[in-house]
Amino acid sequence: MLTCYACGARAESGQRCDCGEPLWYETDPAGVAWPDADAGGVWAFESLLPVGRPESGLATAAGGTPLVRAPTLDADGARVHVKLEGTNPTGSFKDRGSAVGVTAALAAGRERVGTVSHGNMAASMAANAAGTDLDCVVLVPADIPDERLARIGAYGPRVVRVEGDYGRLYHDSLDVAGVEFVNSDSPLRVAGQKTTVLEVLAERAPDVPDAVVMPVSSGGHASAAWKALREAEAAGLVDDPPRLYLVQAAACAPVAAAFDRGDEEVVRLAPDEVGETVAYSIANPDPPSGTRALAAARATGGAVLAADDDDIGAARDWMARAGFRVEAASATPLAALGRLRDAGEIEAGEDVVLVATGAGYGDDAPPESVETVRREGLAGALRAD
Ligand SMILES: *Cc1c(COP(=O)(O)O)cnc(C)c1O
Ligand SMILES: [Zn+2]
């Protein structure tokens, strides 16, 4: 059973409510207890998922990512923990949603799954469908760069370049018969992706972090985080759930703009309101779950912020100096943390979880200072003085 968070309507199937807002799976958290921390990643929360644990394949490997205390990232007394989503099989939290989407499609006897993406979600869907009986269709923009095509194509999906307004394809795909589209905020994806925050809560229990800070683009992951908090509260597992802070790239920040204006609804940005950003994974000008993400930030006592590319780049470097190599989008939480701390949104002594949504290997420039020594001189060069 699916429900609409906004108007309370129920539906047997579909992705969006008649009111226009996205649907999510109704669950029954009564009697749910926290699983052991290492009990099987996403599938440790099987009782809160719309489908049971698969027997085999990549989908069994999603989730179970480390939560690492990172003192060098602390912000003026606020204690930072990093949820390292880059350790998922294809390098981002998207594997959580893809694992549930693919498993549910197989259980329902579907033959084809699909997604509208040219980034992490595309690679994740293709990988999770590979090695199963499902065919996978990935819709990419016609001008997709070769490196991206290579990364997705390696898993053997049917890749279709689509000409025309790529921004409208999400909606078009919902009308395609015969393909189970597991897009950014589909109910199956949101169900899988709520396990990011369920894992954090289970691992810290009985303590509860004070705040969770995460990037937001389509709003699928943020919606899932909110769903996780609602379920944990309904199950009686937390009394005082963490505040959700969502961060966008300033060049494409429709959710932050709506938050600042005090609006109830997120509106699509016009092309001349959208700029380029290093945070390429969070550049959706028309977020299908933007309004739900906005509601999540408000309902939990959090906020939505935007960070500019200079701050995102500096935060990304700073995270690497703490040992965490993440992609630019995943550095936005740290880029916003100082401001949240200065504004008193986050206080000294509070525990803050930064969700590092994706690994950032590969898109780097070489470091500026690398020394060269002769082999005979090595011991001398490394001698501590
Ligand atoms: C998809 C993605 C996001 C944004 O998640 P949404 O569910 O679209 O809001 C953030 N970071 C990374 C690395 C992603 O791949
Ligand atoms: Zn509704």
CSV table of C-alpha atoms and ligand atoms in Angstrom, one decimal:
chain,number,residue,atom,x,y,z
A,1,MET,CA,0.0,0.0,0.0
A,2,LEU,CA,1.2,3.5,-0.9
A,3,THR,CA,0.3,6.7,0.8
A,4,CYS,CA,0.7,10.4,0.1
A,5,TYR,CA,2.4,12.4,2.9
A,6,ALA,CA,0.7,15.6,1.8
A,7,CYS,CA,-3.0,14.7,1.5
A,8,GLY,CA,-3.1,11.3,3.1
A,9,ALA,CA,-4.6,9.6,0.0
A,10,ARG,CA,-3.9,5.9,-0.4
A,11,ALA,CA,-3.1,4.0,-3.6
A,12,GLU,CA,-2.4,0.4,-4.7
A,13,SER,CA,0.1,1.3,-7.3
A,14,GLY,CA,1.7,4.2,-9.1
A,15,GLN,CA,4.4,6.8,-8.2
A,16,ARG,CA,2.5,10.0,-7.8
A,17,CYS,CA,-0.7,11.0,-6.0
A,18,ASP,CA,-3.6,12.7,-7.7
A,19,CYS,CA,-2.7,15.8,-5.7
A,20,GLY,CA,0.6,15.9,-7.6
A,21,GLU,CA,2.9,14.9,-4.8
A,22,PRO,CA,5.0,11.6,-4.7
A,23,LEU,CA,3.8,8.5,-3.0
A,24,TRP,CA,5.7,6.3,-0.6
A,25,TYR,CA,5.2,2.9,0.9
A,26,GLU,CA,3.1,2.6,4.0
A,27,THR,CA,4.8,0.5,6.7
A,28,ASP,CA,3.9,-0.9,10.0
A,29,PRO,CA,6.7,0.0,12.4
A,30,ALA,CA,4.9,-1.5,15.5
A,31,GLY,CA,7.1,-4.0,17.2
A,32,VAL,CA,10.2,-3.2,15.0
A,33,ALA,CA,13.5,-3.4,17.0
A,34,TRP,CA,16.9,-2.3,15.9
A,35,PRO,CA,18.8,-5.0,14.1
A,36,ASP,CA,22.5,-5.8,14.9
A,37,ALA,CA,24.7,-3.2,13.3
A,38,ASP,CA,26.3,-5.7,11.0
A,39,ALA,CA,23.1,-7.7,10.2
A,40,GLY,CA,23.1,-7.3,6.4
A,41,GLY,CA,22.9,-3.7,5.2
A,42,VAL,CA,19.7,-2.6,3.6
A,43,TRP,CA,18.1,-6.0,4.3
A,44,ALA,CA,18.6,-5.8,8.0
A,45,PHE,CA,15.4,-3.6,7.8
A,46,GLU,CA,13.5,-6.2,5.7
A,47,SER,CA,10.4,-5.8,7.9
A,48,LEU,CA,10.1,-2.1,6.8
A,49,LEU,CA,10.7,-2.8,3.1
A,50,PRO,CA,8.2,-3.6,0.4
A,51,VAL,CA,10.1,-6.8,-0.6
A,52,GLY,CA,12.2,-9.5,1.2
A,53,ARG,CA,15.9,-10.1,1.0
A,54,PRO,CA,17.1,-11.6,-2.3
A,55,GLU,CA,19.0,-14.9,-2.3
A,56,SER,CA,21.9,-13.7,-4.4
A,57,GLY,CA,23.4,-11.0,-6.5
A,58,LEU,CA,24.7,-7.5,-6.1
A,59,ALA,CA,21.4,-6.4,-4.5
A,60,THR,CA,22.4,-8.4,-1.4
A,61,ALA,CA,25.4,-6.1,-1.0
A,62,ALA,CA,23.8,-2.6,-0.6
A,63,GLY,CA,24.1,-0.6,2.5
A,64,GLY,CA,25.9,-1.5,5.8
A,65,THR,CA,28.2,1.5,5.3
A,66,PRO,CA,30.5,2.8,8.0
A,67,LEU,CA,29.7,5.7,10.3
A,68,VAL,CA,33.0,7.2,11.2
A,69,ARG,CA,33.7,9.7,14.0
A,70,ALA,CA,35.9,12.4,12.4
A,71,PRO,CA,37.3,14.8,15.1
A,72,THR,CA,39.3,16.9,12.6
A,73,LEU,CA,36.0,18.0,10.9
A,74,ASP,CA,34.4,19.1,14.2
A,75,ALA,CA,32.9,22.6,14.0
A,76,ASP,CA,33.5,24.7,17.1
A,77,GLY,CA,32.6,22.0,19.5
A,78,ALA,CA,30.0,20.2,17.4
A,79,ARG,CA,31.0,16.5,17.0
A,80,VAL,CA,31.1,15.3,13.4
A,81,HIS,CA,30.4,11.8,12.2
A,82,VAL,CA,30.6,10.8,8.5
A,83,LYS,CA,28.3,8.3,7.0
A,84,LEU,CA,30.4,6.9,4.2
A,85,GLU,CA,28.0,6.0,1.3
A,86,GLY,CA,30.9,5.7,-1.1
A,87,THR,CA,31.5,2.2,0.2
A,88,ASN,CA,28.3,0.9,-1.5
A,89,PRO,CA,29.0,-1.4,-4.5
A,90,THR,CA,28.9,1.3,-7.2
A,91,GLY,CA,30.0,4.1,-5.0
A,92,SER,CA,26.9,5.9,-3.8
A,93,PHE,CA,23.7,5.5,-1.7
A,94,LYS,CA,21.8,5.0,-4.9
A,95,ASP,CA,22.6,1.2,-4.6
A,96,ARG,CA,20.2,1.1,-1.6
A,97,GLY,CA,17.3,2.1,-3.8
A,98,SER,CA,18.4,0.2,-6.8
A,99,ALA,CA,18.7,-3.0,-4.7
A,100,VAL,CA,15.1,-2.7,-3.5
A,101,GLY,CA,13.8,-1.7,-6.9
A,102,VAL,CA,15.5,-4.5,-8.8
A,103,THR,CA,14.5,-7.1,-6.1
A,104,ALA,CA,10.9,-5.9,-6.2
A,105,ALA,CA,10.7,-6.0,-10.0
A,106,LEU,CA,12.0,-9.6,-10.0
A,107,ALA,CA,9.5,-10.6,-7.3
A,108,ALA,CA,6.7,-9.1,-9.3
A,109,GLY,CA,7.7,-11.0,-12.4
A,110,ARG,CA,8.7,-7.9,-14.4
A,111,GLU,CA,11.0,-8.2,-17.3
A,112,ARG,CA,12.5,-4.7,-17.6
A,113,VAL,CA,13.6,-2.0,-15.2
A,114,GLY,CA,14.7,1.4,-16.2
A,115,THR,CA,15.9,4.8,-14.9
A,116,VAL,CA,16.3,8.4,-16.1
A,117,SER,CA,19.9,9.3,-15.1
A,118,HIS,CA,23.3,9.8,-16.5
A,119,GLY,CA,25.2,9.7,-13.2
A,120,ASN,CA,25.3,7.5,-10.1
A,121,MET,CA,21.7,6.3,-10.4
A,122,ALA,CA,22.3,5.0,-13.9
A,123,ALA,CA,25.4,3.1,-13.0
A,124,SER,CA,23.7,1.7,-9.9
A,125,MET,CA,20.6,0.5,-11.7
A,126,ALA,CA,22.6,-1.1,-14.4
A,127,ALA,CA,24.9,-2.9,-12.0
A,128,ASN,CA,22.1,-4.1,-9.8
A,129,ALA,CA,20.1,-5.5,-12.8
A,130,ALA,CA,23.2,-7.1,-14.3
A,131,GLY,CA,23.4,-10.8,-13.4
A,132,THR,CA,19.6,-11.0,-13.0
A,133,ASP,CA,16.9,-11.9,-15.5
A,134,LEU,CA,16.0,-8.3,-15.8
A,135,ASP,CA,16.8,-6.1,-18.8
A,136,CYS,CA,17.7,-2.5,-17.8
A,137,VAL,CA,17.0,0.6,-19.9
A,138,VAL,CA,18.9,3.8,-19.1
A,139,LEU,CA,17.7,7.0,-20.6
A,140,VAL,CA,20.5,9.5,-21.0
A,141,PRO,CA,20.7,13.0,-22.6
A,142,ALA,CA,21.9,13.0,-26.2
A,143,ASP,CA,25.0,15.0,-25.3
A,144,ILE,CA,26.3,12.8,-22.5
A,145,PRO,CA,30.1,12.8,-22.3
A,146,ASP,CA,32.0,9.6,-23.2
A,147,GLU,CA,33.4,8.9,-19.7
A,148,ARG,CA,29.9,8.8,-18.3
A,149,LEU,CA,28.6,6.5,-21.1
A,150,ALA,CA,31.6,4.2,-20.4
A,151,ARG,CA,30.9,4.1,-16.7
A,152,ILE,CA,27.2,3.1,-17.2
A,153,GLY,CA,27.7,1.0,-20.3
A,154,ALA,CA,30.2,-1.3,-18.6
A,155,TYR,CA,27.3,-3.1,-16.8
A,156,GLY,CA,25.6,-3.9,-20.1
A,157,PRO,CA,22.3,-2.1,-19.9
A,158,ARG,CA,20.4,-0.8,-22.9
A,159,VAL,CA,21.5,2.8,-23.1
A,160,VAL,CA,19.2,5.2,-25.0
A,161,ARG,CA,20.3,8.7,-25.8
A,162,VAL,CA,17.2,10.9,-25.8
A,163,GLU,CA,17.0,14.1,-27.8
A,164,GLY,CA,14.7,16.9,-26.5
A,165,ASP,CA,14.0,18.3,-23.0
A,166,TYR,CA,15.7,15.8,-20.7
A,167,GLY,CA,14.1,17.6,-17.7
A,168,ARG,CA,10.7,16.3,-18.8
A,169,LEU,CA,11.8,12.7,-19.2
A,170,TYR,CA,11.1,11.8,-15.5
A,171,HIS,CA,7.4,12.5,-16.2
A,172,ASP,CA,7.4,10.9,-19.6
A,173,SER,CA,8.9,7.7,-18.2
A,174,LEU,CA,6.0,7.2,-15.8
A,175,ASP,CA,3.7,6.6,-18.8
A,176,VAL,CA,6.0,4.0,-20.5
A,177,ALA,CA,4.3,0.6,-20.2
A,178,GLY,CA,6.3,-2.6,-19.6
A,179,VAL,CA,9.3,-0.9,-17.9
A,180,GLU,CA,9.5,-0.5,-14.1
A,181,PHE,CA,11.1,2.9,-13.8
A,182,VAL,CA,13.0,3.2,-10.6
A,183,ASN,CA,13.7,6.9,-10.7
A,184,SER,CA,15.1,9.3,-8.2
A,185,ASP,CA,12.0,9.4,-5.9
A,186,SER,CA,10.1,6.3,-6.9
A,187,PRO,CA,8.5,4.6,-3.9
A,188,LEU,CA,10.7,1.6,-4.3
A,189,ARG,CA,13.9,3.7,-4.4
A,190,VAL,CA,12.7,5.8,-1.4
A,191,ALA,CA,12.0,2.6,0.6
A,192,GLY,CA,15.6,1.4,0.0
A,193,GLN,CA,17.2,4.7,0.6
A,194,LYS,CA,15.6,5.2,4.0
A,195,THR,CA,18.0,2.6,5.3
A,196,THR,CA,20.8,5.2,5.2
A,197,VAL,CA,19.3,7.0,8.2
A,198,LEU,CA,17.9,3.8,9.8
A,199,GLU,CA,21.4,2.4,9.9
A,200,VAL,CA,22.7,5.6,11.6
A,201,LEU,CA,19.9,5.4,14.2
A,202,ALA,CA,20.5,1.7,14.8
A,203,GLU,CA,24.2,2.1,15.1
A,204,ARG,CA,24.1,5.0,17.6
A,205,ALA,CA,21.2,3.6,19.7
A,206,PRO,CA,20.3,4.3,22.4
A,207,ASP,CA,22.0,7.7,21.6
A,208,VAL,CA,20.4,9.7,18.9
A,209,PRO,CA,22.4,12.2,16.8
A,210,ASP,CA,21.2,15.8,17.0
A,211,ALA,CA,21.4,16.6,13.4
A,212,VAL,CA,21.8,14.9,10.0
A,213,VAL,CA,23.1,17.0,7.1
A,214,MET,CA,22.8,15.8,3.6
A,215,PRO,CA,22.9,17.1,0.0
A,216,VAL,CA,19.5,17.4,-1.8
A,217,SER,CA,18.7,17.4,-5.5
A,218,SER,CA,15.6,15.5,-6.6
A,219,GLY,CA,14.6,15.1,-2.9
A,220,GLY,CA,14.4,11.3,-3.0
A,221,HIS,CA,17.1,10.7,-0.4
A,222,ALA,CA,15.9,13.5,1.9
A,223,SER,CA,12.3,12.2,1.7
A,224,ALA,CA,13.7,8.8,2.6
A,225,ALA,CA,15.6,10.2,5.6
A,226,TRP,CA,12.4,11.8,6.8
A,227,LYS,CA,10.5,8.5,6.4
A,228,ALA,CA,13.2,6.7,8.4
A,229,LEU,CA,12.8,9.2,11.2
A,230,ARG,CA,9.0,8.9,11.2
A,231,GLU,CA,9.2,5.1,11.3
A,232,ALA,CA,11.7,5.1,14.1
A,233,GLU,CA,9.5,7.4,16.1
A,234,ALA,CA,6.4,5.4,15.3
A,235,ALA,CA,8.2,2.2,16.5
A,236,GLY,CA,9.1,4.0,19.8
A,237,LEU,CA,12.8,3.7,19.0
A,238,VAL,CA,13.6,7.4,19.2
A,239,ASP,CA,11.8,10.1,21.2
A,240,ASP,CA,13.6,13.1,19.9
A,241,PRO,CA,14.6,12.5,16.2
A,242,PRO,CA,17.5,14.5,14.6
A,243,ARG,CA,16.9,17.7,12.7
A,244,LEU,CA,17.4,17.3,8.9
A,245,TYR,CA,19.5,19.9,7.2
A,246,LEU,CA,19.5,19.8,3.4
A,247,VAL,CA,22.2,21.4,1.3
A,248,GLN,CA,22.1,22.4,-2.4
A,249,ALA,CA,24.6,23.9,-4.8
A,250,ALA,CA,24.0,27.7,-5.0
A,251,ALA,CA,23.9,27.5,-8.8
A,252,CYS,CA,20.9,25.2,-8.7
A,253,ALA,CA,19.0,25.7,-5.5
A,254,PRO,CA,15.2,25.6,-6.0
A,255,VAL,CA,14.5,23.9,-2.6
A,256,ALA,CA,16.7,26.4,-0.7
A,257,ALA,CA,15.0,29.3,-2.5
A,258,ALA,CA,11.6,28.0,-1.4
A,259,PHE,CA,12.8,27.5,2.1
A,260,ASP,CA,14.2,31.1,2.3
A,261,ARG,CA,10.9,32.6,0.9
A,262,GLY,CA,8.9,30.6,3.4
A,263,ASP,CA,7.0,28.9,0.6
A,264,GLU,CA,5.1,25.7,0.9
A,265,GLU,CA,6.0,24.5,-2.6
A,266,VAL,CA,9.2,24.2,-4.6
A,267,VAL,CA,8.9,25.7,-8.1
A,268,ARG,CA,10.9,24.6,-11.1
A,269,LEU,CA,13.8,27.0,-11.9
A,270,ALA,CA,13.8,28.7,-15.3
A,271,PRO,CA,16.8,27.9,-17.5
A,272,ASP,CA,18.3,31.4,-16.9
A,273,GLU,CA,18.1,30.8,-13.1
A,274,VAL,CA,20.4,27.7,-13.3
A,275,GLY,CA,24.2,27.9,-13.5
A,276,GLU,CA,27.0,25.4,-13.7
A,277,THR,CA,28.3,23.8,-10.5
A,278,VAL,CA,31.1,21.3,-9.6
A,279,ALA,CA,28.4,19.4,-7.7
A,280,TYR,CA,27.1,17.8,-10.9
A,281,SER,CA,25.1,15.1,-9.0
A,282,ILE,CA,22.8,17.6,-7.4
A,283,ALA,CA,21.8,19.9,-10.2
A,284,ASN,CA,18.1,19.1,-10.7
A,285,PRO,CA,16.3,22.4,-11.5
A,286,ASP,CA,12.9,20.6,-11.3
A,287,PRO,CA,13.1,18.3,-8.2
A,288,PRO,CA,10.2,15.8,-8.3
A,289,SER,CA,10.3,15.4,-4.5
A,290,GLY,CA,11.5,19.0,-3.8
A,291,THR,CA,8.3,20.0,-1.9
A,292,ARG,CA,8.4,16.8,0.2
A,293,ALA,CA,12.1,17.5,1.0
A,294,LEU,CA,11.1,21.0,2.1
A,295,ALA,CA,8.4,19.6,4.3
A,296,ALA,CA,11.0,17.2,5.8
A,297,ALA,CA,13.4,20.0,6.7
A,298,ARG,CA,10.6,22.1,8.3
A,299,ALA,CA,8.9,19.2,10.1
A,300,THR,CA,12.1,18.0,11.8
A,301,GLY,CA,13.2,21.6,12.8
A,302,GLY,CA,16.0,21.7,10.3
A,303,ALA,CA,16.6,24.0,7.3
A,304,VAL,CA,17.6,24.0,3.6
A,305,LEU,CA,20.8,25.9,2.6
A,306,ALA,CA,22.8,26.6,-0.5
A,307,ALA,CA,26.6,26.5,-0.7
A,308,ASP,CA,28.6,28.1,-3.5
A,309,ASP,CA,31.2,26.2,-5.6
A,310,ASP,CA,34.2,27.8,-3.7
A,311,ASP,CA,32.9,26.6,-0.4
A,312,ILE,CA,32.0,23.2,-1.8
A,313,GLY,CA,35.5,22.8,-3.3
A,314,ALA,CA,37.2,23.8,-0.1
A,315,ALA,CA,35.0,21.4,1.9
A,316,ARG,CA,35.8,18.6,-0.5
A,317,ASP,CA,39.6,19.2,0.0
A,318,TRP,CA,39.1,19.4,3.7
A,319,MET,CA,37.3,16.1,3.8
A,320,ALA,CA,40.1,14.5,1.9
A,321,ARG,CA,42.5,15.8,4.5
A,322,ALA,CA,40.5,13.9,7.0
A,323,GLY,CA,40.8,10.8,4.8
A,324,PHE,CA,37.4,10.9,3.0
A,325,ARG,CA,37.6,11.3,-0.7
A,326,VAL,CA,34.1,12.2,-1.8
A,327,GLU,CA,32.6,13.8,-4.9
A,328,ALA,CA,31.7,17.5,-4.8
A,329,ALA,CA,28.0,17.0,-4.2
A,330,SER,CA,28.9,15.0,-1.1
A,331,ALA,CA,31.0,17.8,0.4
A,332,THR,CA,28.1,20.2,0.5
A,333,PRO,CA,27.1,19.2,4.1
A,334,LEU,CA,30.6,20.1,5.4
A,335,ALA,CA,30.4,23.3,3.2
A,336,ALA,CA,27.3,24.3,5.1
A,337,LEU,CA,28.3,23.1,8.6
A,338,GLY,CA,30.3,26.3,9.6
A,339,ARG,CA,27.3,28.5,8.8
A,340,LEU,CA,24.9,26.2,10.7
A,341,ARG,CA,27.2,26.3,13.7
A,342,ASP,CA,27.6,30.1,13.5
A,343,ALA,CA,23.9,30.6,13.3
A,344,GLY,CA,23.4,28.5,16.4
A,345,GLU,CA,21.3,26.0,14.4
A,346,ILE,CA,23.8,23.4,15.5
A,347,GLU,CA,25.4,23.8,19.0
A,348,ALA,CA,28.6,22.9,20.7
A,349,GLY,CA,28.5,19.4,22.1
A,350,GLU,CA,25.9,18.2,19.6
A,351,ASP,CA,26.4,15.1,17.4
A,352,VAL,CA,26.2,15.8,13.7
A,353,VAL,CA,26.1,13.2,10.9
A,354,LEU,CA,27.3,14.4,7.5
A,355,VAL,CA,26.0,12.0,4.8
A,356,ALA,CA,28.9,11.6,2.3
A,357,THR,CA,26.6,10.4,-0.4
A,358,GLY,CA,29.2,9.3,-3.0
A,359,ALA,CA,32.8,8.4,-3.5
A,360,GLY,CA,35.0,10.9,-5.4
A,361,TYR,CA,37.7,8.9,-7.1
A,362,GLY,CA,38.7,9.9,-10.6
A,363,ASP,CA,37.7,13.5,-11.0
A,364,ASP,CA,40.8,15.0,-9.6
A,365,ALA,CA,43.7,17.3,-10.6
A,366,PRO,CA,47.2,16.2,-9.4
A,367,PRO,CA,48.4,17.8,-6.2
A,368,GLU,CA,50.6,20.8,-6.5
A,369,SER,CA,53.5,19.8,-4.2
A,370,VAL,CA,55.0,16.4,-4.8
A,371,GLU,CA,58.7,16.0,-4.1
A,372,THR,CA,61.2,13.8,-5.9
A,373,VAL,CA,64.2,12.2,-4.3
A,374,ARG,CA,66.9,9.9,-5.5
A,375,ARG,CA,66.7,6.3,-4.2
A,376,GLU,CA,70.1,6.6,-2.3
A,377,GLY,CA,68.8,9.7,-0.6
A,378,LEU,CA,65.5,8.3,0.6
A,379,ALA,CA,66.5,7.5,4.2
A,380,GLY,CA,67.9,11.0,4.5
A,381,ALA,CA,64.8,12.6,3.0
A,382,LEU,CA,62.4,10.8,5.3
A,383,ARG,CA,64.5,11.3,8.5
A,384,ALA,CA,62.5,13.0,11.2
A,385,ASP,CA,64.2,16.2,12.2
B,1,LIG,C1,21.7,11.4,-6.3
B,1,LIG,C2,22.7,12.0,-5.5
B,1,LIG,C3,22.4,13.0,-4.6
B,1,LIG,C4,21.1,13.7,-4.5
B,1,LIG,O1,20.1,12.8,-4.0
B,1,LIG,P1,18.5,13.1,-4.4
B,1,LIG,O2,17.8,11.9,-3.9
B,1,LIG,O3,18.4,13.3,-5.9
B,1,LIG,O4,18.1,14.4,-3.7
B,1,LIG,C5,23.4,13.5,-3.8
B,1,LIG,N1,24.7,13.0,-3.8
B,1,LIG,C6,25.0,12.0,-4.7
B,1,LIG,C7,26.4,11.5,-4.8
B,1,LIG,C8,24.1,11.5,-5.6
B,1,LIG,O5,24.4,10.5,-6.4
B,2,ZN,ZN,-1.7,13.5,-2.2
